[in-house]
mmCIF file of C-alpha atoms in Angstrom:
data_model
loop_
_atom_site.group_PDB
_atom_site.id
_atom_site.type_symbol
_atom_site.label_atom_id
_atom_site.label_comp_id
_atom_site.label_asym_id
_atom_site.label_seq_id
_atom_site.Cartn_x
_atom_site.Cartn_y
_atom_site.Cartn_z
ATOM 1 C CA MET U 1208 -156.060 -84.860 -65.139
ATOM 2 C CA THR U 1209 -155.402 -81.487 -66.351
ATOM 3 C CA ALA U 1210 -156.852 -78.670 -64.390
ATOM 4 C CA PRO U 1211 -160.174 -77.014 -66.508
ATOM 5 C CA TYR U 1212 -158.957 -73.631 -66.686
ATOM 6 C CA LEU U 1213 -155.823 -72.129 -68.544
ATOM 7 C CA THR U 1214 -154.356 -68.934 -67.590
ATOM 8 C CA ALA U 1215 -151.316 -67.235 -70.191
ATOM 9 C CA ALA U 1216 -149.352 -64.999 -69.044
ATOM 10 C CA LEU U 1217 -148.001 -62.601 -71.830
ATOM 11 C CA TYR U 1218 -146.083 -59.397 -72.992
ATOM 12 C CA LYS U 1219 -144.295 -58.028 -75.909
ATOM 13 C CA PHE U 1220 -142.642 -54.772 -76.178
ATOM 14 C CA VAL U 1221 -142.992 -53.769 -80.054
ATOM 15 C CA ASP U 1222 -144.358 -50.917 -82.036
ATOM 16 C CA LEU U 1223 -147.941 -50.709 -82.245
ATOM 17 C CA PRO U 1224 -149.183 -47.700 -83.659
ATOM 18 C CA ASP U 1225 -152.438 -49.103 -84.406
ATOM 19 C CA HIS U 1226 -153.114 -50.368 -80.663
ATOM 20 C CA ALA U 1227 -156.146 -48.525 -80.360
ATOM 21 C CA ASP U 1228 -158.027 -50.700 -83.477
ATOM 22 C CA TRP U 1229 -157.344 -54.146 -81.656
ATOM 23 C CA ARG U 1230 -159.504 -53.167 -78.860
ATOM 24 C CA GLU U 1231 -162.858 -53.975 -80.212
ATOM 25 C CA PRO U 1232 -162.129 -57.267 -81.889
ATOM 26 C CA LEU U 1233 -160.309 -58.784 -78.756
ATOM 27 C CA ILE U 1234 -163.292 -57.678 -76.649
ATOM 28 C CA ALA U 1235 -165.670 -59.876 -78.997
ATOM 29 C CA LEU U 1236 -163.185 -62.634 -79.384
ATOM 30 C CA CYS U 1237 -162.381 -63.010 -75.888
ATOM 31 C CA ARG U 1238 -166.242 -63.106 -74.913
ATOM 32 C CA GLU U 1239 -167.088 -65.569 -77.668
ATOM 33 C CA HIS U 1240 -164.310 -68.082 -76.314
ATOM 34 C CA GLN U 1241 -165.592 -67.237 -72.540
ATOM 35 C CA VAL U 1242 -161.916 -65.597 -71.737
ATOM 36 C CA LYS U 1243 -161.471 -63.130 -69.118
ATOM 37 C CA GLY U 1244 -158.308 -61.472 -67.606
ATOM 38 C CA THR U 1245 -156.858 -57.774 -68.436
ATOM 39 C CA LEU U 1246 -155.231 -56.761 -72.030
ATOM 40 C CA LEU U 1247 -153.354 -53.548 -71.947
ATOM 41 C CA LEU U 1248 -152.570 -52.285 -75.292
ATOM 42 C CA ALA U 1249 -150.302 -49.276 -75.983
ATOM 43 C CA PRO U 1250 -147.801 -48.253 -78.900
ATOM 44 C CA GLU U 1251 -144.827 -49.884 -77.372
ATOM 45 C CA GLY U 1252 -146.976 -53.083 -77.107
ATOM 46 C CA ILE U 1253 -148.960 -55.464 -75.393
ATOM 47 C CA ASN U 1254 -149.431 -56.755 -72.238
ATOM 48 C CA GLY U 1255 -151.988 -59.209 -69.897
ATOM 49 C CA THR U 1256 -153.005 -62.266 -68.607
ATOM 50 C CA ILE U 1257 -156.108 -64.040 -69.471
ATOM 51 C CA ALA U 1258 -158.106 -67.386 -68.615
ATOM 52 C CA GLY U 1259 -160.385 -69.746 -70.042
ATOM 53 C CA PRO U 1260 -161.280 -72.869 -70.973
ATOM 54 C CA GLU U 1261 -157.871 -74.350 -73.064
ATOM 55 C CA ALA U 1262 -159.671 -73.644 -76.479
ATOM 56 C CA GLY U 1263 -160.739 -70.257 -75.735
ATOM 57 C CA VAL U 1264 -157.416 -69.205 -74.656
ATOM 58 C CA GLN U 1265 -155.594 -70.638 -77.624
ATOM 59 C CA ALA U 1266 -157.863 -69.333 -79.798
ATOM 60 C CA VAL U 1267 -157.628 -65.373 -78.560
ATOM 61 C CA LEU U 1268 -153.389 -66.272 -78.799
ATOM 62 C CA ALA U 1269 -153.476 -67.534 -82.305
ATOM 63 C CA TRP U 1270 -155.758 -64.532 -82.978
ATOM 64 C CA LEU U 1271 -152.668 -62.302 -81.624
ATOM 65 C CA ARG U 1272 -149.740 -64.287 -83.207
ATOM 66 C CA ARG U 1273 -151.810 -64.040 -86.644
ATOM 67 C CA ASP U 1274 -150.117 -60.191 -86.956
ATOM 68 C CA PRO U 1275 -146.331 -60.642 -88.173
ATOM 69 C CA ARG U 1276 -145.370 -58.246 -85.314
ATOM 70 C CA LEU U 1277 -146.497 -60.948 -82.458
ATOM 71 C CA SER U 1278 -145.711 -64.255 -84.283
ATOM 72 C CA ASP U 1279 -143.229 -64.878 -81.902
ATOM 73 C CA LEU U 1280 -145.425 -64.060 -78.851
ATOM 74 C CA GLU U 1281 -144.561 -66.224 -75.852
ATOM 75 C CA HIS U 1282 -146.761 -66.618 -72.826
ATOM 76 C CA LYS U 1283 -146.364 -68.302 -69.537
ATOM 77 C CA ALA U 1284 -149.219 -71.285 -69.161
ATOM 78 C CA SER U 1285 -150.545 -72.240 -65.732
ATOM 79 C CA TRP U 1286 -153.737 -74.378 -64.926
ATOM 80 C CA SER U 1287 -156.316 -74.062 -62.159
ATOM 81 C CA GLU U 1288 -159.220 -75.877 -61.076
ATOM 82 C CA ARG U 1289 -161.602 -72.324 -60.432
ATOM 83 C CA PRO U 1290 -161.315 -69.430 -62.957
ATOM 84 C CA PRO U 1291 -158.837 -66.627 -62.035
ATOM 85 C CA PHE U 1292 -160.334 -64.055 -63.189
ATOM 86 C CA HIS U 1293 -163.955 -62.768 -62.720
ATOM 87 C CA ARG U 1294 -164.392 -59.667 -65.877
ATOM 88 C CA LEU U 1295 -162.468 -58.586 -68.970
ATOM 89 C CA LYS U 1296 -161.084 -55.694 -69.389
ATOM 90 C CA VAL U 1297 -159.074 -54.790 -72.708
ATOM 91 C CA ARG U 1298 -157.544 -51.187 -71.803
ATOM 92 C CA LEU U 1299 -155.802 -48.530 -74.099
ATOM 93 C CA LYS U 1300 -152.835 -47.506 -72.297
ATOM 94 C CA ARG U 1301 -149.780 -45.272 -72.751
ATOM 95 C CA GLU U 1302 -147.674 -47.647 -71.767
ATOM 96 C CA ILE U 1303 -147.914 -51.506 -71.134
ATOM 97 C CA VAL U 1304 -145.996 -50.893 -67.720
ATOM 98 C CA THR U 1305 -145.851 -47.789 -66.536
ATOM 99 C CA LEU U 1306 -142.050 -46.210 -65.605
ATOM 100 C CA ARG U 1307 -142.572 -42.432 -66.838
ATOM 101 C CA VAL U 1308 -138.939 -42.438 -68.290
ATOM 102 C CA PRO U 1309 -139.207 -40.921 -71.387
ATOM 103 C CA GLY U 1310 -137.135 -42.214 -74.390
ATOM 104 C CA LEU U 1311 -137.063 -45.759 -73.277
ATOM 105 C CA ARG U 1312 -137.066 -48.610 -76.160
ATOM 106 C CA PRO U 1313 -136.885 -51.941 -74.074
ATOM 107 C CA GLN U 1314 -137.320 -53.565 -77.199
ATOM 108 C CA GLU U 1315 -134.046 -52.472 -78.599
ATOM 109 C CA HIS U 1316 -131.812 -51.541 -75.345
ATOM 110 C CA ALA U 1317 -133.167 -54.147 -72.546
ATOM 111 C CA GLY U 1318 -130.317 -55.875 -70.690
ATOM 112 C CA ARG U 1319 -128.598 -59.559 -71.440
ATOM 113 C CA TYR U 1320 -131.425 -62.416 -70.689
ATOM 114 C CA VAL U 1321 -130.494 -64.976 -68.436
ATOM 115 C CA LYS U 1322 -132.159 -68.094 -69.028
ATOM 116 C CA PRO U 1323 -133.409 -69.454 -65.549
ATOM 117 C CA GLU U 1324 -131.278 -72.818 -65.502
ATOM 118 C CA ASP U 1325 -127.608 -69.798 -65.623
ATOM 119 C CA TRP U 1326 -129.551 -67.514 -63.214
ATOM 120 C CA ASN U 1327 -128.235 -69.305 -59.954
ATOM 121 C CA ALA U 1328 -124.137 -69.250 -61.525
ATOM 122 C CA LEU U 1329 -124.733 -65.467 -62.130
ATOM 123 C CA ILE U 1330 -126.279 -64.252 -58.538
ATOM 124 C CA ALA U 1331 -124.131 -66.502 -56.812
ATOM 125 C CA GLN U 1332 -121.323 -64.535 -58.216
ATOM 126 C CA PRO U 1333 -119.632 -61.423 -55.582
ATOM 127 C CA ASP U 1334 -119.347 -58.708 -58.115
ATOM 128 C CA VAL U 1335 -123.081 -59.272 -58.817
ATOM 129 C CA LEU U 1336 -125.520 -56.696 -57.598
ATOM 130 C CA LEU U 1337 -128.908 -58.252 -57.251
ATOM 131 C CA ILE U 1338 -132.053 -56.178 -57.198
ATOM 132 C CA ASP U 1339 -135.575 -57.179 -56.891
ATOM 133 C CA THR U 1340 -137.897 -54.434 -59.082
ATOM 134 C CA ARG U 1341 -140.945 -55.478 -57.976
ATOM 135 C CA ASN U 1342 -143.215 -53.796 -55.575
ATOM 136 C CA HIS U 1343 -142.615 -53.844 -51.466
ATOM 137 C CA TYR U 1344 -145.773 -56.084 -50.783
ATOM 138 C CA GLU U 1345 -144.218 -58.241 -53.132
ATOM 139 C CA VAL U 1346 -140.843 -58.813 -52.114
ATOM 140 C CA LYS U 1347 -142.488 -59.479 -48.057
ATOM 141 C CA ILE U 1348 -143.810 -62.930 -49.505
ATOM 142 C CA GLY U 1349 -140.798 -64.006 -51.093
ATOM 143 C CA SER U 1350 -137.737 -63.276 -53.330
ATOM 144 C CA PHE U 1351 -134.140 -64.564 -53.978
ATOM 145 C CA GLU U 1352 -131.663 -64.871 -51.638
ATOM 146 C CA GLY U 1353 -129.443 -61.842 -50.842
ATOM 147 C CA ALA U 1354 -131.452 -59.568 -53.106
ATOM 148 C CA LEU U 1355 -132.075 -55.964 -53.027
ATOM 149 C CA ASP U 1356 -135.698 -54.964 -51.846
ATOM 150 C CA PRO U 1357 -135.962 -50.988 -53.316
ATOM 151 C CA GLY U 1358 -138.636 -50.731 -50.414
ATOM 152 C CA ILE U 1359 -140.930 -49.592 -53.163
ATOM 153 C CA GLY U 1360 -144.831 -48.845 -53.498
ATOM 154 C CA ALA U 1361 -145.116 -48.444 -57.117
ATOM 155 C CA PHE U 1362 -142.465 -48.949 -59.995
ATOM 156 C CA THR U 1363 -142.472 -45.646 -61.210
ATOM 157 C CA GLU U 1364 -140.346 -45.160 -57.775
ATOM 158 C CA LEU U 1365 -137.901 -47.553 -58.949
ATOM 159 C CA PRO U 1366 -136.398 -44.549 -60.920
ATOM 160 C CA ALA U 1367 -135.907 -42.209 -57.770
ATOM 161 C CA TRP U 1368 -134.443 -45.344 -55.631
ATOM 162 C CA LEU U 1369 -131.970 -46.615 -58.300
ATOM 163 C CA ALA U 1370 -130.301 -42.846 -58.255
ATOM 164 C CA SER U 1371 -130.017 -42.817 -54.441
ATOM 165 C CA GLN U 1372 -127.864 -45.907 -54.242
ATOM 166 C CA PRO U 1373 -124.045 -44.937 -53.484
ATOM 167 C CA ALA U 1374 -123.136 -48.349 -55.782
ATOM 168 C CA LEU U 1375 -124.734 -47.242 -58.610
ATOM 169 C CA GLN U 1376 -123.552 -43.874 -58.950
ATOM 170 C CA GLY U 1377 -119.827 -44.064 -58.990
ATOM 171 C CA PRO U 1378 -117.391 -44.042 -62.052
ATOM 172 C CA VAL U 1379 -116.876 -47.638 -62.446
ATOM 173 C CA LYS U 1380 -120.583 -49.318 -63.412
ATOM 174 C CA PRO U 1381 -120.878 -52.470 -61.114
ATOM 175 C CA ARG U 1382 -122.421 -55.655 -62.810
ATOM 176 C CA VAL U 1383 -126.482 -55.653 -62.243
ATOM 177 C CA ALA U 1384 -128.846 -58.713 -62.528
ATOM 178 C CA MET U 1385 -132.759 -57.503 -61.921
ATOM 179 C CA PHE U 1386 -135.452 -59.431 -61.830
ATOM 180 C CA CYS U 1387 -139.658 -59.493 -61.588
ATOM 181 C CA THR U 1388 -142.607 -61.512 -61.460
ATOM 182 C CA GLY U 1389 -143.044 -62.110 -65.159
ATOM 183 C CA GLY U 1390 -139.729 -60.091 -67.089
ATOM 184 C CA ILE U 1391 -141.807 -57.189 -68.234
ATOM 185 C CA ARG U 1392 -140.785 -54.980 -65.252
ATOM 186 C CA CYS U 1393 -137.039 -55.820 -65.815
ATOM 187 C CA GLU U 1394 -137.192 -55.221 -69.755
ATOM 188 C CA LYS U 1395 -137.988 -51.389 -68.743
ATOM 189 C CA SER U 1396 -135.604 -50.990 -65.819
ATOM 190 C CA THR U 1397 -132.682 -52.528 -67.924
ATOM 191 C CA ALA U 1398 -133.253 -50.325 -70.170
ATOM 192 C CA LEU U 1399 -132.992 -47.424 -67.975
ATOM 193 C CA LEU U 1400 -129.648 -47.990 -66.510
ATOM 194 C CA ARG U 1401 -128.230 -49.317 -69.883
ATOM 195 C CA GLN U 1402 -129.853 -46.081 -70.759
ATOM 196 C CA GLN U 1403 -127.414 -44.817 -67.715
ATOM 197 C CA GLY U 1404 -123.963 -46.067 -69.394
ATOM 198 C CA PHE U 1405 -124.512 -49.517 -67.613
ATOM 199 C CA GLU U 1406 -122.873 -52.168 -69.498
ATOM 200 C CA GLU U 1407 -123.045 -55.031 -67.486
ATOM 201 C CA VAL U 1408 -126.693 -55.758 -67.068
ATOM 202 C CA TYR U 1409 -129.032 -58.781 -66.664
ATOM 203 C CA HIS U 1410 -132.191 -59.659 -65.974
ATOM 204 C CA LEU U 1411 -134.213 -63.522 -65.476
ATOM 205 C CA GLN U 1412 -135.481 -64.276 -68.716
ATOM 206 C CA GLY U 1413 -139.524 -65.274 -67.917
ATOM 207 C CA GLY U 1414 -139.330 -63.661 -64.531
ATOM 208 C CA ILE U 1415 -139.748 -65.271 -61.405
ATOM 209 C CA LEU U 1416 -142.204 -67.703 -62.539
ATOM 210 C CA LYS U 1417 -140.714 -69.213 -65.550
ATOM 211 C CA TYR U 1418 -137.622 -69.725 -62.982
ATOM 212 C CA LEU U 1419 -140.048 -71.590 -60.705
ATOM 213 C CA GLU U 1420 -141.514 -73.803 -63.188
ATOM 214 C CA THR U 1421 -137.963 -74.706 -64.493
ATOM 215 C CA VAL U 1422 -135.722 -74.986 -61.806
ATOM 216 C CA PRO U 1423 -136.242 -78.161 -59.049
ATOM 217 C CA GLU U 1424 -136.906 -76.992 -55.464
ATOM 218 C CA ALA U 1425 -133.918 -78.974 -54.102
ATOM 219 C CA GLU U 1426 -131.380 -76.378 -56.432
ATOM 220 C CA SER U 1427 -133.313 -73.278 -56.113
ATOM 221 C CA ARG U 1428 -132.389 -70.202 -54.406
ATOM 222 C CA TRP U 1429 -135.997 -68.650 -54.822
ATOM 223 C CA ARG U 1430 -137.362 -68.348 -50.804
ATOM 224 C CA GLY U 1431 -140.817 -68.041 -49.862
ATOM 225 C CA GLU U 1432 -143.582 -67.497 -52.610
ATOM 226 C CA CYS U 1433 -144.154 -65.256 -55.422
ATOM 227 C CA PHE U 1434 -147.035 -62.664 -55.345
ATOM 228 C CA VAL U 1435 -149.467 -62.679 -58.464
ATOM 229 C CA PHE U 1436 -151.746 -60.633 -59.409
ATOM 230 C CA ASP U 1437 -154.858 -62.885 -59.981
ATOM 231 C CA GLU U 1438 -157.366 -64.746 -57.589
ATOM 232 C CA ARG U 1439 -154.315 -67.520 -56.826
ATOM 233 C CA VAL U 1440 -152.557 -64.869 -54.931
ATOM 234 C CA SER U 1441 -149.201 -66.383 -54.651
ATOM 235 C CA VAL U 1442 -147.297 -69.514 -56.105
ATOM 236 C CA GLY U 1443 -144.591 -71.469 -54.701
ATOM 237 C CA HIS U 1444 -142.445 -74.089 -56.938
ATOM 238 C CA GLY U 1445 -143.622 -75.324 -60.234
ATOM 239 C CA LEU U 1446 -146.104 -73.013 -59.922
ATOM 240 C CA GLN U 1447 -148.265 -74.745 -57.530
ATOM 241 C CA PRO U 1448 -150.657 -71.994 -55.476
ATOM 242 C CA GLY U 1449 -149.759 -70.944 -52.599
ATOM 243 C CA GLY U 1450 -150.388 -70.243 -49.069
ATOM 244 C CA HIS U 1451 -151.486 -66.705 -49.493
ATOM 245 C CA ALA U 1452 -155.061 -65.328 -49.199
ATOM 246 C CA LEU U 1453 -156.462 -61.274 -50.182
ATOM 247 C CA CYS U 1454 -157.763 -59.524 -47.576
ATOM 248 C CA ARG U 1455 -161.053 -58.679 -49.071
ATOM 249 C CA SER U 1456 -160.928 -55.021 -47.181
ATOM 250 C CA CYS U 1457 -157.431 -53.527 -48.426
ATOM 251 C CA ARG U 1458 -156.151 -56.560 -50.687
ATOM 252 C CA TRP U 1459 -153.076 -57.268 -48.901
ATOM 253 C CA PRO U 1460 -151.621 -60.849 -49.404
ATOM 254 C CA LEU U 1461 -152.103 -62.844 -46.202
ATOM 255 C CA ASP U 1462 -150.225 -65.448 -44.933
ATOM 256 C CA GLU U 1463 -151.645 -68.238 -41.716
ATOM 257 C CA THR U 1464 -150.257 -65.921 -39.511
ATOM 258 C CA ASP U 1465 -152.445 -63.236 -40.567
ATOM 259 C CA ARG U 1466 -155.263 -64.829 -40.835
ATOM 260 C CA ALA U 1467 -155.053 -66.154 -37.192
ATOM 261 C CA SER U 1468 -154.740 -62.873 -35.882
ATOM 262 C CA PRO U 1469 -157.781 -61.544 -33.736
ATOM 263 C CA LEU U 1470 -157.494 -58.101 -36.028
ATOM 264 C CA TYR U 1471 -158.508 -60.419 -39.200
ATOM 265 C CA GLU U 1472 -162.395 -60.638 -40.282
ATOM 266 C CA GLU U 1473 -163.084 -61.987 -43.838
ATOM 267 C CA GLY U 1474 -163.735 -59.301 -45.873
ATOM 268 C CA VAL U 1475 -163.528 -56.294 -43.184
ATOM 269 C CA SER U 1476 -160.248 -56.186 -41.778
ATOM 270 C CA CYS U 1477 -156.778 -57.481 -41.471
ATOM 271 C CA PRO U 1478 -153.568 -56.563 -39.496
ATOM 272 C CA HIS U 1479 -152.147 -54.349 -42.397
ATOM 273 C CA CYS U 1480 -155.723 -52.280 -42.398
ATOM 274 C CA HIS U 1481 -157.353 -52.441 -38.980
ATOM 275 C CA ALA U 1482 -156.464 -49.354 -37.900
ATOM 276 C CA ARG U 1483 -157.339 -47.682 -40.723
ATOM 277 C CA ARG U 1484 -160.890 -48.702 -40.498
ATOM 278 C CA GLY U 1485 -163.585 -46.904 -38.913
ATOM 279 C CA ASP U 1486 -167.311 -47.822 -37.612
ATOM 280 C CA ALA U 1487 -168.618 -46.571 -41.182
ATOM 281 C CA ASP U 1488 -166.172 -48.624 -42.821
ATOM 282 C CA ARG U 1489 -166.573 -51.628 -40.822
ATOM 283 C CA GLU U 1490 -170.589 -51.870 -41.016
ATOM 284 C CA ARG U 1491 -170.412 -51.283 -44.909
ATOM 285 C CA LEU U 1492 -167.598 -53.928 -45.508
ATOM 286 C CA ALA U 1493 -169.668 -56.046 -43.521
ATOM 287 C CA GLU U 1494 -172.937 -56.179 -44.863
ATOM 288 C CA ARG U 1495 -170.471 -56.385 -48.571
ATOM 289 C CA GLN U 1496 -169.185 -59.686 -46.610
ATOM 290 C CA ARG U 1497 -172.525 -60.891 -45.963
ATOM 291 C CA GLN U 1498 -173.729 -60.484 -49.570
ATOM 292 C CA VAL U 1499 -170.817 -62.152 -50.862
ATOM 293 C CA THR U 1500 -171.187 -64.763 -48.494
ATOM 294 C CA LEU U 1501 -175.019 -65.147 -49.243
ATOM 295 C CA ALA U 1502 -174.434 -65.286 -52.889
ATOM 296 C CA ARG U 1503 -171.674 -68.019 -52.372
ATOM 297 C CA GLU U 1504 -174.149 -70.397 -50.587
ATOM 298 C CA ARG U 1505 -176.995 -69.739 -53.034
ATOM 299 C CA GLY U 1506 -174.493 -70.762 -55.724
ATOM 300 C CA LEU U 1507 -174.560 -67.654 -57.102
ATOM 301 C CA PRO U 1508 -171.907 -64.728 -58.689
ATOM 302 C CA HIS U 1509 -171.362 -61.534 -56.354
ATOM 303 C CA ILE U 1510 -168.905 -60.081 -59.116
ATOM 304 C CA GLY U 1511 -167.931 -60.550 -62.568
ATOM 305 C CA SER U 1512 -170.672 -58.633 -64.720
ATOM 306 C CA PRO U 1513 -169.705 -57.565 -67.947
ATOM 307 C CA THR U 1514 -167.933 -54.479 -68.256
ATOM 308 C CA PRO U 1515 -169.304 -51.352 -70.182
ATOM 309 C CA THR U 1516 -167.656 -51.595 -73.802
ATOM 310 C CA ALA U 1517 -166.660 -47.810 -73.883
ATOM 311 C CA ALA U 1518 -163.125 -46.522 -74.155
ATOM 312 C CA ALA U 1519 -161.044 -47.164 -71.119
ATOM 313 C CA PRO U 1520 -158.932 -43.903 -69.873
ATOM 314 C CA THR U 1521 -155.314 -43.772 -71.383
ATOM 315 C CA GLY U 1522 -154.304 -41.709 -69.049
ATOM 316 C CA PRO U 1523 -150.970 -43.111 -66.635
ATOM 317 C CA GLU U 1524 -153.415 -44.400 -63.996
ATOM 318 C CA GLY U 1525 -155.393 -47.385 -63.281
ATOM 319 C CA ALA U 1526 -156.290 -50.408 -61.348
ATOM 320 C CA ALA U 1527 -155.287 -52.736 -64.229
ATOM 321 C CA ASP U 1528 -152.054 -50.115 -64.973
ATOM 322 C CA SER U 1529 -149.564 -52.641 -64.681
ATOM 323 C CA GLY U 1530 -146.331 -50.279 -64.160
ATOM 324 C CA ALA U 1531 -147.831 -49.101 -61.070
ATOM 325 C CA GLY U 1532 -148.533 -52.437 -59.402
ATOM 326 C CA PRO U 1533 -151.877 -52.504 -57.874
ATOM 327 C CA ALA U 1534 -153.625 -49.308 -57.617
ATOM 328 C CA ARG U 1535 -153.418 -47.702 -54.052
ATOM 329 C CA PRO U 1536 -156.214 -45.690 -52.323
ATOM 330 C CA THR U 1537 -155.671 -41.992 -51.782
ATOM 331 C CA GLY U 1538 -156.664 -40.113 -48.639
ATOM 332 C CA VAL U 1539 -155.653 -43.242 -46.392
ATOM 333 C CA GLN U 1540 -152.529 -42.432 -44.062
ATOM 334 C CA GLY U 1541 -150.238 -44.982 -44.186
ATOM 335 C CA ALA U 1542 -151.138 -46.301 -47.939
ATOM 336 C CA GLN U 1543 -148.066 -45.909 -49.818
ATOM 337 C CA SER U 1544 -147.261 -49.757 -50.037
ATOM 338 C CA GLN U 1545 -150.786 -51.221 -49.841
ATOM 339 C CA PRO U 1546 -151.888 -53.001 -52.576
ATOM 340 C CA VAL U 1547 -155.277 -53.364 -54.446
ATOM 341 C CA LEU U 1548 -155.405 -55.821 -56.863
ATOM 342 C CA SER U 1549 -158.405 -55.599 -58.884
ATOM 343 C CA SER U 1550 -160.478 -59.096 -59.166
ATOM 344 C CA ALA U 1551 -161.110 -57.396 -62.795
ATOM 345 C CA GLY U 1552 -158.087 -59.257 -63.866
ATOM 346 C CA SER U 1553 -154.111 -59.240 -63.842
ATOM 347 C CA VAL U 1554 -151.007 -58.239 -66.300
ATOM 348 C CA THR U 1555 -147.893 -59.636 -66.565
ATOM 349 C CA ARG U 1556 -145.288 -58.099 -63.925
#
């Protein structure tokens, strides 16, 4: 029997000068069909992940595809027993994935798509430089064998890392293969390299998620799990739920070893944030966790109240800003790579 909640991850780079006009109708449609998650709208296209009853999600997808510019909009589907999202957000942005490099047009200049079933053969070639374009905390729990980890805390840091790599700066441009969670970050990162004169630039069509869905585990070159920006936290081959959970204090993905640590206290701290939590923080977080536990015992929601319908900020930052990865706290020492996943929703990365 199919699980009751359908999750659809989608994105498309396309000129949408009228994107602001879509926000209110989309909010009304999603609420009518009990669909939650996050959708980002920008002049360069649409990006997001939504979930809900199958009929509701399909209704939203059909509404988007009624526009000729999105008639070929693709989505990646997965199923879950519990709602992956607690709120709905439809945001207006400058970019649907933030890189802050002017003049990029991924819809015209992205690298060559490589189907999941052909990916192994490409990355096995010794002259291909394989680059993971995701943030370090994502790479830490899983990546392709032999991939370079830029060690970045946000996608906007990738251009500087690329510029610092000697292998990419010589007169002879190497062959480069890039990948990310759902494919969208690679659309921009490969377009960036092509803008810089690289000719043989490839990226994994459909991203890691399509690879895990398509390639049998026995043939896979993927190692570990894939971080996803929703309440599933991570998935493995066949897009089956992984073994990671979120620290509800710092939002770092935790494996079994992390959760067995004496530094882990549900909702309060984990090995990644314990040293940064003072007594006042611990007391506040412990009280929040008590409220969460009490609501759970009573069968009541603790989060998920409807969000205001006022226009979202259009600035480059934000909790659902897909280009920057999960928003990072400010004023916390050592927080450069600290992920903070909003329970409000997710976007395709």
